[in-house]
Amino acid sequence: MTAAALRPSDRASQPVLASFGAPPVEGMAALDRIGTVVMLDRDSSLFYEGDAADYYFRVIKGAVRSCKMLADGRRHIGAFFLAGDFIGLDADAIYPFVAEAMTSVTVMRYSRRKIDVLISEQPRVATYLVGIMRDGLCSARQRMTALGHMTAMERVASFLLELANRADDVRISLPMTRTDIGDYLGLTMETVSRAFSQLKNEGIIKQQNVHELAIVDRAALENLGEAA
Amino acid sequence: MTAAALRPSDRASQPVLASFGAPPVEGMAALDRIGTVVMLDRDSSLFYEGDAADYYFRVIKGAVRSCKMLADGRRHIGAFFLAGDFIGLDADAIYPFVAEAMTSVTVMRYSRRKIDVLISEQPRVATYLVGIMRDGLCSARQRMTALGHMTAMERVASFLLELANRADDVRISLPMTRTDIGDYLGLTMETVSRAFSQLKNEGIIKQQNVHELAIVDRAALENLGEAA
DNA sequence: CGCCCATTTGAAAATAATCAATGGAAGTGG
DNA sequence: CCACTTCCATTGATTATTTTCAAATGGGCG
């Protein structure tokens, strides 16, 4: 599973035999020329559910969550977007979710209209974006497996592993609340908390503070989380 | 949620403001010129997990499932592919799952190499494929919500609704076993069966036979299934 | 320093899984 | 053509996991 649905960076390092060709790094550079830097405060929204999806975003700094409210008031978090992640690529005409800044956030904003023009000039930009979408699909599939067939502990373990892989460090920052994690993993806040406590008691993780932890025994964590 | 991850037909009927332009119906016609018809017996595989992903497929007739085995032997079904659905669009260099024919099946097979050539000649083909991928992402997100936050009954109800929408009929054919449905919804066979029985007892559905049922009270089913 | 809110922890209740047995339909071989 | 076999579905009883309800703890911020 993955913490962020759309993640270009990993992909750029993989060789690709498949259709649409290899992801051109220059695709991103071309994109950046038409992007605008936007800064947002914590708890503000990049956009709301139902807004016209006129922009893509890419997170430069900070963390963003995408939420969807269910009919009965339950909340589902579709993804956590961290530095490097694209937001909104999967939107059609309107955004199907609200995107909220969990921290103060810096994002690049790309006009989809301009991107269309750019694509007609540089087809590799499309290739680049398609690669990102494919990654998104891949992550989504993994996450479905997680949500469908994993126990609470397995979900939490694989969530931490994903964050650890992104951080390239045993230290993990958790900008989100326990409730956020629960809404992301399909668990309650309490169950998430209990899983954390158990991992702590078993010496698999260590908590610096509520929003910062370190993986002590990675092998044990992988044992718990790598069911998929 | 959706029964099939990749579904082009619905999309072609939606207006699209967004990037990559409107889905060109002619994109599909161009594709078909480079496709090969393939027929497969029940229980045979289109491809195996780890195979080089050299082809996309589109189901013409019959039903296909994609499976992934988890480390502990559990099985996850990623998608049911019915007539019209594309298979393999989300694959990178290799297929990340096995695709198995649940019935005797007729599919179109498209060489990804040829598709690349086609795209360079007709950019709208790329647009068409991107649209399908976006649909896939959208469905995946809905399904994640289902798996993450829905009760057993809600999952089964929304599964039936999805099939009903695809069938455009109150009669639904279920080519898959109860175990298949369970592995798709993240439930056991028994729980699925109990949900069916309850829906039957409440007069919401009627069973012609095990693999054929009819929706009697659609409103009630939507009440149960439309949490998302 | 104290308040507020998120987190942690505990106990009870609900939901789904597991274990187990029965029922039924499709396909096989006599 | 029928009986047998096998596989799948259904139903029941029990167990396990997670949620829900409730209370206590603790850290951050004014």
Short mmCIF file of C-alpha atoms (C1' of nucleotides) in Angstrom, two decimals:
data_model
loop_
_atom_site.label_atom_id
_atom_site.label_comp_id
_atom_site.label_asym_id
_atom_site.label_seq_id
_atom_site.Cartn_x
_atom_site.Cartn_y
_atom_site.Cartn_z
CA MET A 1 0.00 0.00 0.00
CA THR A 2 0.99 3.56 -0.35
CA ALA A 3 0.52 6.73 1.56
CA ALA A 4 0.15 8.80 -1.54
CA ALA A 5 -1.78 7.79 -4.56
CA LEU A 6 0.19 9.72 -7.09
CA ARG A 7 3.91 9.52 -6.86
CA PRO A 8 6.10 10.38 -9.79
CA SER A 9 9.52 10.14 -8.23
CA ASP A 10 9.77 6.37 -7.78
CA ARG A 11 8.60 5.78 -11.26
CA ALA A 12 11.16 7.98 -12.89
CA SER A 13 13.81 5.64 -11.59
CA GLN A 14 12.28 2.50 -13.08
CA PRO A 15 13.01 1.23 -16.55
CA VAL A 16 9.84 0.96 -18.54
CA LEU A 17 9.34 -1.39 -21.42
CA ALA A 18 5.72 -0.70 -21.61
CA SER A 19 3.50 1.45 -23.70
CA PHE A 20 3.70 5.23 -23.64
CA GLY A 21 7.49 4.91 -23.42
CA ALA A 22 9.80 5.79 -20.58
CA PRO A 23 8.90 8.67 -18.28
CA PRO A 24 10.75 11.70 -19.53
CA VAL A 25 12.30 13.67 -16.75
CA GLU A 26 12.20 16.67 -19.01
CA GLY A 27 8.41 16.35 -18.99
CA MET A 28 8.42 17.65 -15.46
CA ALA A 29 10.78 20.50 -16.24
CA ALA A 30 8.50 21.62 -19.06
CA LEU A 31 5.57 21.44 -16.68
CA ASP A 32 7.26 23.56 -14.10
CA ARG A 33 7.62 26.39 -16.57
CA ILE A 34 3.85 26.77 -16.67
CA GLY A 35 3.35 26.21 -12.94
CA THR A 36 2.57 28.77 -10.25
CA VAL A 37 3.77 28.49 -6.69
CA VAL A 38 0.94 28.70 -4.16
CA MET A 39 1.24 28.75 -0.39
CA LEU A 40 -1.55 27.73 1.95
CA ASP A 41 -2.11 27.78 5.67
CA ARG A 42 -2.86 24.72 7.71
CA ASP A 43 -6.53 23.64 7.53
CA SER A 44 -7.22 25.59 4.35
CA SER A 45 -8.46 23.85 1.22
CA LEU A 46 -6.80 23.68 -2.17
CA PHE A 47 -10.22 23.01 -3.64
CA TYR A 48 -13.59 21.65 -2.66
CA GLU A 49 -15.53 18.63 -3.81
CA GLY A 50 -17.47 19.59 -6.92
CA ASP A 51 -15.22 22.49 -7.92
CA ALA A 52 -14.34 22.67 -11.60
CA ALA A 53 -11.10 20.73 -11.94
CA ASP A 54 -9.15 23.42 -13.77
CA TYR A 55 -5.82 22.73 -12.08
CA TYR A 56 -3.44 19.99 -11.16
CA PHE A 57 -1.25 20.49 -8.13
CA ARG A 58 2.04 19.12 -7.00
CA VAL A 59 3.09 19.28 -3.39
CA ILE A 60 6.41 21.05 -2.83
CA LYS A 61 6.39 21.20 0.94
CA GLY A 62 3.97 20.07 3.62
CA ALA A 63 1.16 17.52 3.58
CA VAL A 64 -2.30 17.46 2.05
CA ARG A 65 -5.17 15.04 2.53
CA SER A 66 -8.08 14.30 0.22
CA CYS A 67 -11.39 13.66 1.98
CA LYS A 68 -14.79 12.50 1.01
CA MET A 69 -17.78 12.58 3.30
CA LEU A 70 -20.08 9.60 3.16
CA ALA A 71 -23.83 9.95 3.31
CA ASP A 72 -23.97 8.98 6.98
CA GLY A 73 -21.27 11.38 8.06
CA ARG A 74 -18.36 8.99 8.02
CA ARG A 75 -15.24 10.41 6.47
CA HIS A 76 -12.94 8.65 4.06
CA ILE A 77 -9.44 9.87 3.35
CA GLY A 78 -8.49 8.88 -0.17
CA ALA A 79 -4.85 9.80 0.01
CA PHE A 80 -2.16 11.64 1.86
CA PHE A 81 -0.11 13.78 -0.51
CA LEU A 82 3.43 14.55 0.51
CA ALA A 83 6.28 16.41 -1.21
CA GLY A 84 6.49 15.36 -4.87
CA ASP A 85 2.95 14.03 -5.14
CA PHE A 86 0.52 15.20 -7.78
CA ILE A 87 -3.03 16.06 -6.83
CA GLY A 88 -6.02 16.02 -9.12
CA LEU A 89 -4.70 13.99 -12.04
CA ASP A 90 -7.57 11.59 -11.61
CA ALA A 91 -10.20 14.30 -11.64
CA ASP A 92 -12.48 14.49 -14.61
CA ALA A 93 -14.47 17.70 -15.04
CA ILE A 94 -14.83 18.30 -11.30
CA TYR A 95 -12.82 17.32 -8.27
CA PRO A 96 -14.44 14.36 -6.57
CA PHE A 97 -13.01 15.23 -3.16
CA VAL A 98 -11.84 18.12 -1.05
CA ALA A 99 -8.09 18.62 -0.67
CA GLU A 100 -7.10 20.01 2.73
CA ALA A 101 -3.73 21.23 3.94
CA MET A 102 -2.72 19.27 7.03
CA THR A 103 0.25 21.54 7.58
CA SER A 104 1.19 24.83 6.05
CA VAL A 105 1.76 23.84 2.47
CA THR A 106 3.57 24.97 -0.65
CA VAL A 107 2.24 23.61 -3.92
CA MET A 108 2.80 24.11 -7.61
CA ARG A 109 -0.41 24.81 -9.48
CA TYR A 110 -0.66 23.83 -13.15
CA SER A 111 -3.46 25.01 -15.38
CA ARG A 112 -4.94 22.05 -17.17
CA ARG A 113 -5.69 24.28 -20.13
CA LYS A 114 -2.04 25.18 -20.40
CA ILE A 115 -1.07 21.57 -19.94
CA ASP A 116 -3.21 20.63 -22.91
CA VAL A 117 -1.34 23.16 -25.02
CA LEU A 118 1.95 21.90 -23.68
CA ILE A 119 1.04 18.33 -24.53
CA SER A 120 0.29 19.21 -28.13
CA GLU A 121 3.75 20.77 -28.36
CA GLN A 122 5.59 18.16 -26.32
CA PRO A 123 3.92 14.75 -26.40
CA ARG A 124 6.37 13.49 -23.80
CA VAL A 125 4.56 15.55 -21.23
CA ALA A 126 1.54 13.36 -21.78
CA THR A 127 3.75 10.31 -21.43
CA TYR A 128 5.00 11.66 -18.16
CA LEU A 129 1.53 12.29 -16.83
CA VAL A 130 0.31 8.90 -17.97
CA GLY A 131 3.14 7.29 -16.05
CA ILE A 132 2.07 9.09 -12.93
CA MET A 133 -1.50 7.99 -13.44
CA ARG A 134 -0.38 4.42 -13.90
CA ASP A 135 1.47 4.64 -10.62
CA GLY A 136 -1.67 5.97 -9.07
CA LEU A 137 -3.66 3.02 -10.34
CA CYS A 138 -1.01 0.66 -9.08
CA SER A 139 -1.02 2.22 -5.63
CA ALA A 140 -4.78 2.20 -5.57
CA ARG A 141 -4.80 -1.49 -6.32
CA GLN A 142 -2.35 -2.21 -3.53
CA ARG A 143 -4.38 -0.16 -1.16
CA MET A 144 -7.55 -2.00 -2.10
CA THR A 145 -5.86 -5.22 -1.16
CA ALA A 146 -4.85 -3.68 2.11
CA LEU A 147 -8.33 -2.45 2.90
CA GLY A 148 -10.00 -5.59 1.73
CA HIS A 149 -7.91 -8.31 3.24
CA MET A 150 -5.67 -7.01 5.97
CA THR A 151 -6.17 -6.96 9.72
CA ALA A 152 -5.89 -3.73 11.66
CA MET A 153 -2.29 -4.42 12.59
CA GLU A 154 -1.35 -5.32 9.03
CA ARG A 155 -2.85 -2.09 7.76
CA VAL A 156 -1.03 0.03 10.28
CA ALA A 157 2.24 -1.79 9.70
CA SER A 158 2.11 -1.40 5.94
CA PHE A 159 1.10 2.23 6.34
CA LEU A 160 4.20 2.89 8.42
CA LEU A 161 6.38 0.99 5.97
CA GLU A 162 5.09 3.08 3.11
CA LEU A 163 5.83 6.28 4.96
CA ALA A 164 9.25 4.96 5.90
CA ASN A 165 10.03 4.14 2.28
CA ARG A 166 9.06 7.62 1.24
CA ALA A 167 11.07 9.20 4.01
CA ASP A 168 14.15 7.09 3.25
CA ASP A 169 14.75 7.11 6.97
CA VAL A 170 13.84 5.12 10.06
CA ARG A 171 12.41 8.35 11.43
CA ILE A 172 8.89 8.99 10.25
CA SER A 173 6.91 12.15 10.57
CA LEU A 174 3.15 11.77 10.94
CA PRO A 175 1.59 15.11 10.09
CA MET A 176 -1.85 13.56 10.35
CA THR A 177 -3.95 12.76 13.41
CA ARG A 178 -4.87 9.25 14.53
CA THR A 179 -8.35 9.92 13.24
CA ASP A 180 -6.91 10.81 9.84
CA ILE A 181 -4.98 7.55 9.77
CA GLY A 182 -8.08 5.67 10.79
CA ASP A 183 -10.17 7.28 8.07
CA TYR A 184 -7.43 6.42 5.61
CA LEU A 185 -7.06 2.79 6.66
CA GLY A 186 -10.69 2.06 7.34
CA LEU A 187 -10.20 1.78 11.08
CA THR A 188 -11.24 3.78 14.10
CA MET A 189 -8.90 6.15 15.83
CA GLU A 190 -8.88 3.83 18.85
CA THR A 191 -7.87 0.79 16.85
CA VAL A 192 -5.04 2.74 15.23
CA SER A 193 -3.88 3.91 18.62
CA ARG A 194 -3.95 0.38 20.01
CA ALA A 195 -1.89 -0.89 17.08
CA PHE A 196 0.68 1.84 17.70
CA SER A 197 0.79 0.95 21.38
CA GLN A 198 1.30 -2.72 20.62
CA LEU A 199 4.12 -1.98 18.17
CA LYS A 200 5.67 0.20 20.83
CA ASN A 201 5.34 -2.46 23.53
CA GLU A 202 6.89 -5.07 21.26
CA GLY A 203 9.83 -2.76 20.64
CA ILE A 204 9.15 -2.53 16.91
CA ILE A 205 8.71 1.23 16.88
CA LYS A 206 9.68 4.01 19.23
CA GLN A 207 7.72 7.21 19.63
CA GLN A 208 9.60 10.46 19.92
CA ASN A 209 6.30 12.26 20.19
CA VAL A 210 2.82 11.77 18.83
CA HIS A 211 3.71 12.97 15.37
CA GLU A 212 7.22 11.58 15.10
CA LEU A 213 8.32 7.99 15.42
CA ALA A 214 11.21 5.72 14.54
CA ILE A 215 11.25 2.17 13.26
CA VAL A 216 13.40 0.05 15.53
CA ASP A 217 12.79 -3.40 14.06
CA ARG A 218 12.05 -3.04 10.38
CA ALA A 219 12.06 -6.79 9.73
CA ALA A 220 9.36 -7.33 12.33
CA LEU A 221 7.30 -4.53 10.84
CA GLU A 222 7.63 -6.03 7.38
CA ASN A 223 6.56 -9.36 8.78
CA LEU A 224 3.38 -7.76 10.00
CA GLY A 225 2.70 -5.58 7.00
CA GLU A 226 3.84 -7.42 3.93
CA ALA A 227 0.90 -9.71 3.55
CA ALA A 228 0.38 -8.40 0.04
CA MET B 1 -17.69 1.02 -6.16
CA THR B 2 -17.46 -0.73 -9.43
CA ALA B 3 -17.41 -4.24 -10.66
CA ALA B 4 -14.85 -3.48 -13.30
CA ALA B 5 -11.94 -1.19 -12.83
CA LEU B 6 -11.57 -0.08 -16.38
CA ARG B 7 -14.66 0.91 -18.18
CA PRO B 8 -14.58 3.07 -21.25
CA SER B 9 -18.20 3.06 -22.26
CA ASP B 10 -19.66 5.22 -19.49
CA ARG B 11 -16.98 7.76 -19.93
CA ALA B 12 -17.55 8.23 -23.62
CA SER B 13 -20.99 9.53 -22.78
CA GLN B 14 -19.80 12.21 -20.37
CA PRO B 15 -18.87 15.70 -21.38
CA VAL B 16 -15.31 16.45 -20.43
CA LEU B 17 -13.94 19.88 -19.79
CA ALA B 18 -10.76 18.61 -18.40
CA SER B 19 -7.28 18.10 -19.68
CA PHE B 20 -6.47 15.60 -22.40
CA GLY B 21 -9.69 16.68 -24.13
CA ALA B 22 -12.86 14.74 -24.75
CA PRO B 23 -12.64 11.00 -25.26
CA PRO B 24 -12.57 10.38 -28.98
CA VAL B 25 -14.80 7.54 -29.97
CA GLU B 26 -12.69 7.17 -33.08
CA GLY B 27 -9.78 6.31 -30.81
CA MET B 28 -11.40 2.99 -30.17
CA ALA B 29 -12.05 2.29 -33.82
CA ALA B 30 -8.40 2.95 -34.61
CA LEU B 31 -7.42 0.59 -31.84
CA ASP B 32 -9.61 -2.17 -33.15
CA ARG B 33 -7.76 -2.14 -36.44
CA ILE B 34 -4.62 -3.33 -34.67
CA GLY B 35 -6.40 -5.79 -32.36
CA THR B 36 -6.54 -9.56 -32.59
CA VAL B 37 -9.51 -11.61 -31.47
CA VAL B 38 -8.59 -14.30 -28.95
CA MET B 39 -10.87 -16.95 -27.48
CA LEU B 40 -10.22 -18.71 -24.21
CA ASP B 41 -11.81 -21.57 -22.30
CA ARG B 42 -13.15 -21.25 -18.82
CA ASP B 43 -10.45 -21.41 -16.13
CA SER B 44 -7.63 -20.58 -18.53
CA SER B 45 -5.42 -17.55 -17.99
CA LEU B 46 -4.91 -14.56 -20.27
CA PHE B 47 -1.59 -14.00 -18.58
CA TYR B 48 0.16 -14.71 -15.32
CA GLU B 49 1.51 -12.43 -12.63
CA GLY B 50 5.01 -11.37 -13.61
CA ASP B 51 4.56 -11.90 -17.36
CA ALA B 52 5.92 -9.16 -19.56
CA ALA B 53 3.01 -6.80 -20.11
CA ASP B 54 3.19 -6.70 -23.90
CA TYR B 55 -0.53 -6.58 -24.50
CA TYR B 56 -3.68 -4.83 -23.45
CA PHE B 57 -6.92 -6.74 -23.68
CA ARG B 58 -10.53 -5.77 -24.01
CA VAL B 59 -13.30 -8.18 -23.12
CA ILE B 60 -15.74 -8.82 -25.94
CA LYS B 61 -17.73 -11.64 -24.38
CA GLY B 62 -17.59 -13.45 -21.07
CA ALA B 63 -16.04 -12.53 -17.74
CA VAL B 64 -12.48 -12.32 -16.46
CA ARG B 65 -11.14 -11.88 -12.97
CA SER B 66 -7.77 -10.54 -11.85
CA CYS B 67 -6.29 -12.26 -8.82
CA LYS B 68 -3.39 -11.71 -6.55
CA MET B 69 -2.26 -14.22 -3.96
CA LEU B 70 -1.16 -12.81 -0.63
CA ALA B 71 1.84 -14.19 1.23
CA ASP B 72 -0.34 -16.19 3.63
CA GLY B 73 -2.43 -17.80 0.91
CA ARG B 74 -5.34 -15.41 1.00
CA ARG B 75 -6.59 -14.39 -2.41
CA HIS B 76 -7.57 -10.91 -3.48
CA ILE B 77 -9.62 -10.26 -6.59
CA GLY B 78 -8.70 -6.86 -7.95
CA ALA B 79 -11.43 -6.59 -10.52
CA PHE B 80 -14.08 -8.38 -12.51
CA PHE B 81 -13.81 -7.53 -16.18
CA LEU B 82 -16.97 -7.79 -18.23
CA ALA B 83 -17.76 -7.03 -21.86
CA GLY B 84 -16.24 -3.69 -22.83
CA ASP B 85 -13.66 -3.57 -20.07
CA PHE B 86 -9.98 -3.07 -20.74
CA ILE B 87 -7.44 -5.27 -18.98
CA GLY B 88 -3.83 -4.41 -18.33
CA LEU B 89 -3.85 -0.66 -18.89
CA ASP B 90 -2.47 -0.17 -15.42
CA ALA B 91 0.39 -2.61 -15.91
CA ASP B 92 3.86 -1.19 -16.12
CA ALA B 93 6.55 -3.53 -17.48
CA ILE B 94 4.96 -6.67 -16.06
CA TYR B 95 1.44 -7.68 -15.14
CA PRO B 96 1.00 -7.41 -11.39
CA PHE B 97 -1.76 -10.03 -11.30
CA VAL B 98 -3.05 -13.10 -13.07
CA ALA B 99 -6.11 -12.70 -15.31
CA GLU B 100 -8.37 -15.75 -15.35
CA ALA B 101 -11.35 -16.51 -17.54
CA MET B 102 -14.37 -17.16 -15.33
CA THR B 103 -16.42 -18.24 -18.33
CA SER B 104 -15.43 -19.02 -21.87
CA VAL B 105 -14.20 -15.67 -23.05
CA THR B 106 -13.62 -13.68 -26.22
CA VAL B 107 -11.15 -10.82 -25.95
CA MET B 108 -9.43 -8.37 -28.23
CA ARG B 109 -5.70 -8.33 -27.79
CA TYR B 110 -3.75 -5.15 -28.57
CA SER B 111 0.01 -5.07 -28.87
CA ARG B 112 1.33 -2.28 -26.73
CA ARG B 113 4.17 -1.78 -29.19
CA LYS B 114 1.66 -1.22 -31.96
CA ILE B 115 -0.36 1.06 -29.73
CA ASP B 116 2.71 3.22 -29.19
CA VAL B 117 3.07 3.59 -32.94
CA LEU B 118 -0.60 4.33 -33.27
CA ILE B 119 -0.39 7.00 -30.61
CA SER B 120 2.41 8.81 -32.40
CA GLU B 121 0.23 8.87 -35.51
CA GLN B 122 -3.06 9.61 -33.78
CA PRO B 123 -2.62 11.46 -30.49
CA ARG B 124 -6.32 11.05 -29.80
CA VAL B 125 -5.73 7.40 -29.12
CA ALA B 126 -3.61 8.43 -26.16
CA THR B 127 -6.39 10.73 -25.06
CA TYR B 128 -8.81 7.85 -25.26
CA LEU B 129 -6.59 5.58 -23.22
CA VAL B 130 -5.94 8.27 -20.65
CA GLY B 131 -9.66 8.69 -20.22
CA ILE B 132 -10.02 5.01 -19.54
CA MET B 133 -7.22 5.13 -17.02
CA ARG B 134 -8.82 8.06 -15.30
CA ASP B 135 -12.01 6.07 -15.04
CA GLY B 136 -10.00 3.27 -13.56
CA LEU B 137 -8.56 5.55 -10.94
CA CYS B 138 -11.98 6.90 -10.18
CA SER B 139 -13.44 3.43 -9.76
CA ALA B 140 -10.50 2.37 -7.66
CA ARG B 141 -11.08 5.28 -5.35
CA GLN B 142 -14.75 4.43 -4.97
CA ARG B 143 -13.88 0.85 -4.28
CA MET B 144 -11.36 1.86 -1.66
CA THR B 145 -14.09 3.75 0.13
CA ALA B 146 -16.26 0.69 -0.08
CA LEU B 147 -13.60 -1.62 1.30
CA GLY B 148 -12.48 0.81 3.92
CA HIS B 149 -15.70 2.06 5.37
CA MET B 150 -18.61 -0.15 4.45
CA THR B 151 -20.25 -2.97 6.35
CA ALA B 152 -20.65 -6.38 4.76
CA MET B 153 -24.20 -5.61 3.70
CA GLU B 154 -23.24 -2.25 2.25
CA ARG B 155 -20.47 -3.84 0.22
CA VAL B 156 -22.72 -6.52 -1.18
CA ALA B 157 -25.49 -4.05 -1.94
CA SER B 158 -23.19 -1.67 -3.80
CA PHE B 159 -21.65 -4.59 -5.64
CA LEU B 160 -25.07 -5.65 -6.89
CA LEU B 161 -25.95 -2.08 -7.83
CA GLU B 162 -22.80 -1.76 -9.85
CA LEU B 163 -23.54 -4.95 -11.71
CA ALA B 164 -27.11 -3.83 -12.24
CA ASN B 165 -25.97 -0.51 -13.67
CA ARG B 166 -23.69 -2.30 -16.06
CA ALA B 167 -26.36 -4.74 -17.09
CA ASP B 168 -28.96 -2.00 -17.60
CA ASP B 169 -31.46 -4.50 -16.33
CA VAL B 170 -32.99 -5.64 -13.06
CA ARG B 171 -31.74 -9.09 -13.96
CA ILE B 172 -28.13 -9.65 -12.99
CA SER B 173 -25.89 -12.48 -14.00
CA LEU B 174 -23.24 -13.51 -11.52
CA PRO B 175 -20.63 -15.51 -13.40
CA MET B 176 -18.45 -15.62 -10.31
CA THR B 177 -18.69 -17.85 -7.24
CA ARG B 178 -19.53 -16.60 -3.75
CA THR B 179 -15.89 -17.05 -2.87
CA ASP B 180 -14.92 -14.82 -5.80
CA ILE B 181 -17.29 -12.14 -4.57
CA GLY B 182 -15.90 -12.47 -1.08
CA ASP B 183 -12.33 -12.14 -2.27
CA TYR B 184 -13.38 -9.08 -4.24
CA LEU B 185 -15.24 -7.39 -1.40
CA GLY B 186 -12.92 -8.40 1.41
CA LEU B 187 -15.46 -10.73 2.99
CA THR B 188 -15.77 -14.47 3.45
CA MET B 189 -17.94 -16.61 1.25
CA GLU B 190 -20.24 -17.24 4.22
CA THR B 191 -20.75 -13.56 4.93
CA VAL B 192 -21.56 -12.91 1.28
CA SER B 193 -24.02 -15.76 1.27
CA ARG B 194 -25.70 -14.48 4.44
CA ALA B 195 -26.04 -11.01 2.92
CA PHE B 196 -27.69 -12.51 -0.16
CA SER B 197 -30.05 -14.53 2.02
CA GLN B 198 -31.02 -11.47 4.02
CA LEU B 199 -31.68 -9.44 0.88
CA LYS B 200 -33.81 -12.31 -0.36
CA ASN B 201 -35.74 -12.59 2.91
CA GLU B 202 -36.41 -8.87 2.91
CA GLY B 203 -37.77 -9.11 -0.62
CA ILE B 204 -35.13 -6.80 -2.03
CA ILE B 205 -33.75 -9.34 -4.48
CA LYS B 206 -35.06 -12.55 -5.96
CA GLN B 207 -32.88 -15.45 -6.97
CA GLN B 208 -33.64 -17.27 -10.19
CA ASN B 209 -30.69 -19.53 -9.53
CA VAL B 210 -27.32 -19.19 -7.84
CA HIS B 211 -25.78 -17.27 -10.71
CA GLU B 212 -28.79 -15.24 -11.76
CA LEU B 213 -30.80 -12.81 -9.71
CA ALA B 214 -33.21 -9.93 -10.07
CA ILE B 215 -33.49 -6.70 -8.14
CA VAL B 216 -37.02 -6.33 -6.82
CA ASP B 217 -36.67 -3.22 -4.68
CA ARG B 218 -33.96 -1.05 -6.13
CA ALA B 219 -34.62 1.84 -3.77
CA ALA B 220 -34.06 -0.38 -0.76
CA LEU B 221 -30.85 -1.70 -2.26
CA GLU B 222 -29.63 1.82 -2.91
CA ASN B 223 -30.45 2.70 0.67
CA LEU B 224 -28.16 -0.08 1.81
CA GLY B 225 -25.41 0.47 -0.70
CA GLU B 226 -25.11 4.15 -1.35
CA ALA B 227 -23.16 5.12 1.70
CA ALA B 228 -20.48 6.58 -0.52
"C1'" DC C 1 -0.52 27.85 34.73
"C1'" DG C 2 -4.51 25.98 33.10
"C1'" DC C 3 -7.46 24.80 29.44
"C1'" DC C 4 -8.42 22.20 25.36
"C1'" DC C 5 -7.96 18.71 22.29
"C1'" DA C 6 -5.80 14.62 20.70
"C1'" DT C 7 -4.36 10.35 22.32
"C1'" DT C 8 -4.36 6.43 25.10
"C1'" DT C 9 -6.52 2.86 27.65
"C1'" DG C 10 -10.40 0.07 29.40
"C1'" DA C 11 -14.84 -2.46 29.16
"C1'" DA C 12 -18.90 -3.77 26.63
"C1'" DA C 13 -21.23 -4.55 22.34
"C1'" DA C 14 -21.44 -5.53 17.49
"C1'" DT C 15 -19.77 -7.39 13.34
"C1'" DA C 16 -17.58 -10.67 10.62
"C1'" DA C 17 -14.58 -14.81 10.61
"C1'" DT C 18 -14.09 -19.43 11.61
"C1'" DC C 19 -15.55 -24.04 12.35
"C1'" DA C 20 -18.91 -27.41 11.17
"C1'" DA C 21 -22.74 -29.59 9.01
"C1'" DT C 22 -26.35 -29.81 5.55
"C1'" DG C 23 -28.36 -29.09 1.07
"C1'" DG C 24 -28.39 -28.93 -4.03
"C1'" DA C 25 -26.98 -28.63 -8.63
"C1'" DA C 26 -23.84 -29.92 -12.37
"C1'" DG C 27 -21.10 -33.25 -14.34
"C1'" DT C 28 -19.26 -38.29 -14.61
"C1'" DG C 29 -19.38 -42.89 -15.31
"C1'" DG C 30 -21.77 -47.09 -15.08
"C1'" DC D 1 -30.96 -42.74 -17.83
"C1'" DC D 2 -29.86 -42.88 -13.30
"C1'" DA D 3 -26.80 -43.02 -9.34
"C1'" DC D 4 -22.73 -41.22 -7.66
"C1'" DT D 5 -19.44 -37.86 -6.88
"C1'" DT D 6 -17.90 -33.40 -6.34
"C1'" DC D 7 -18.09 -28.77 -5.73
"C1'" DC D 8 -20.46 -24.79 -4.35
"C1'" DA D 9 -23.89 -22.55 -1.54
"C1'" DT D 10 -26.47 -22.15 2.55
"C1'" DT D 11 -27.27 -22.25 7.41
"C1'" DG D 12 -26.00 -22.70 12.29
"C1'" DA D 13 -22.97 -22.16 16.42
"C1'" DT D 14 -18.91 -20.37 18.24
"C1'" DT D 15 -14.91 -17.46 18.37
"C1'" DA D 16 -12.13 -13.46 17.27
"C1'" DT D 17 -11.60 -8.87 15.96
"C1'" DT D 18 -12.94 -4.36 15.76
"C1'" DT D 19 -16.16 -0.84 17.03
"C1'" DT D 20 -18.47 1.72 20.31
"C1'" DC D 21 -18.92 3.91 24.58
"C1'" DA D 22 -16.52 5.90 28.38
"C1'" DA D 23 -12.90 7.59 31.17
"C1'" DA D 24 -8.24 9.10 32.05
"C1'" DT D 25 -3.89 10.91 30.50
"C1'" DG D 26 -0.88 14.15 28.46
"C1'" DG D 27 1.04 17.67 25.43
"C1'" DG D 28 0.69 22.08 23.22
"C1'" DC D 29 -0.86 26.72 23.18
"C1'" DG D 30 -2.90 30.76 24.85
#
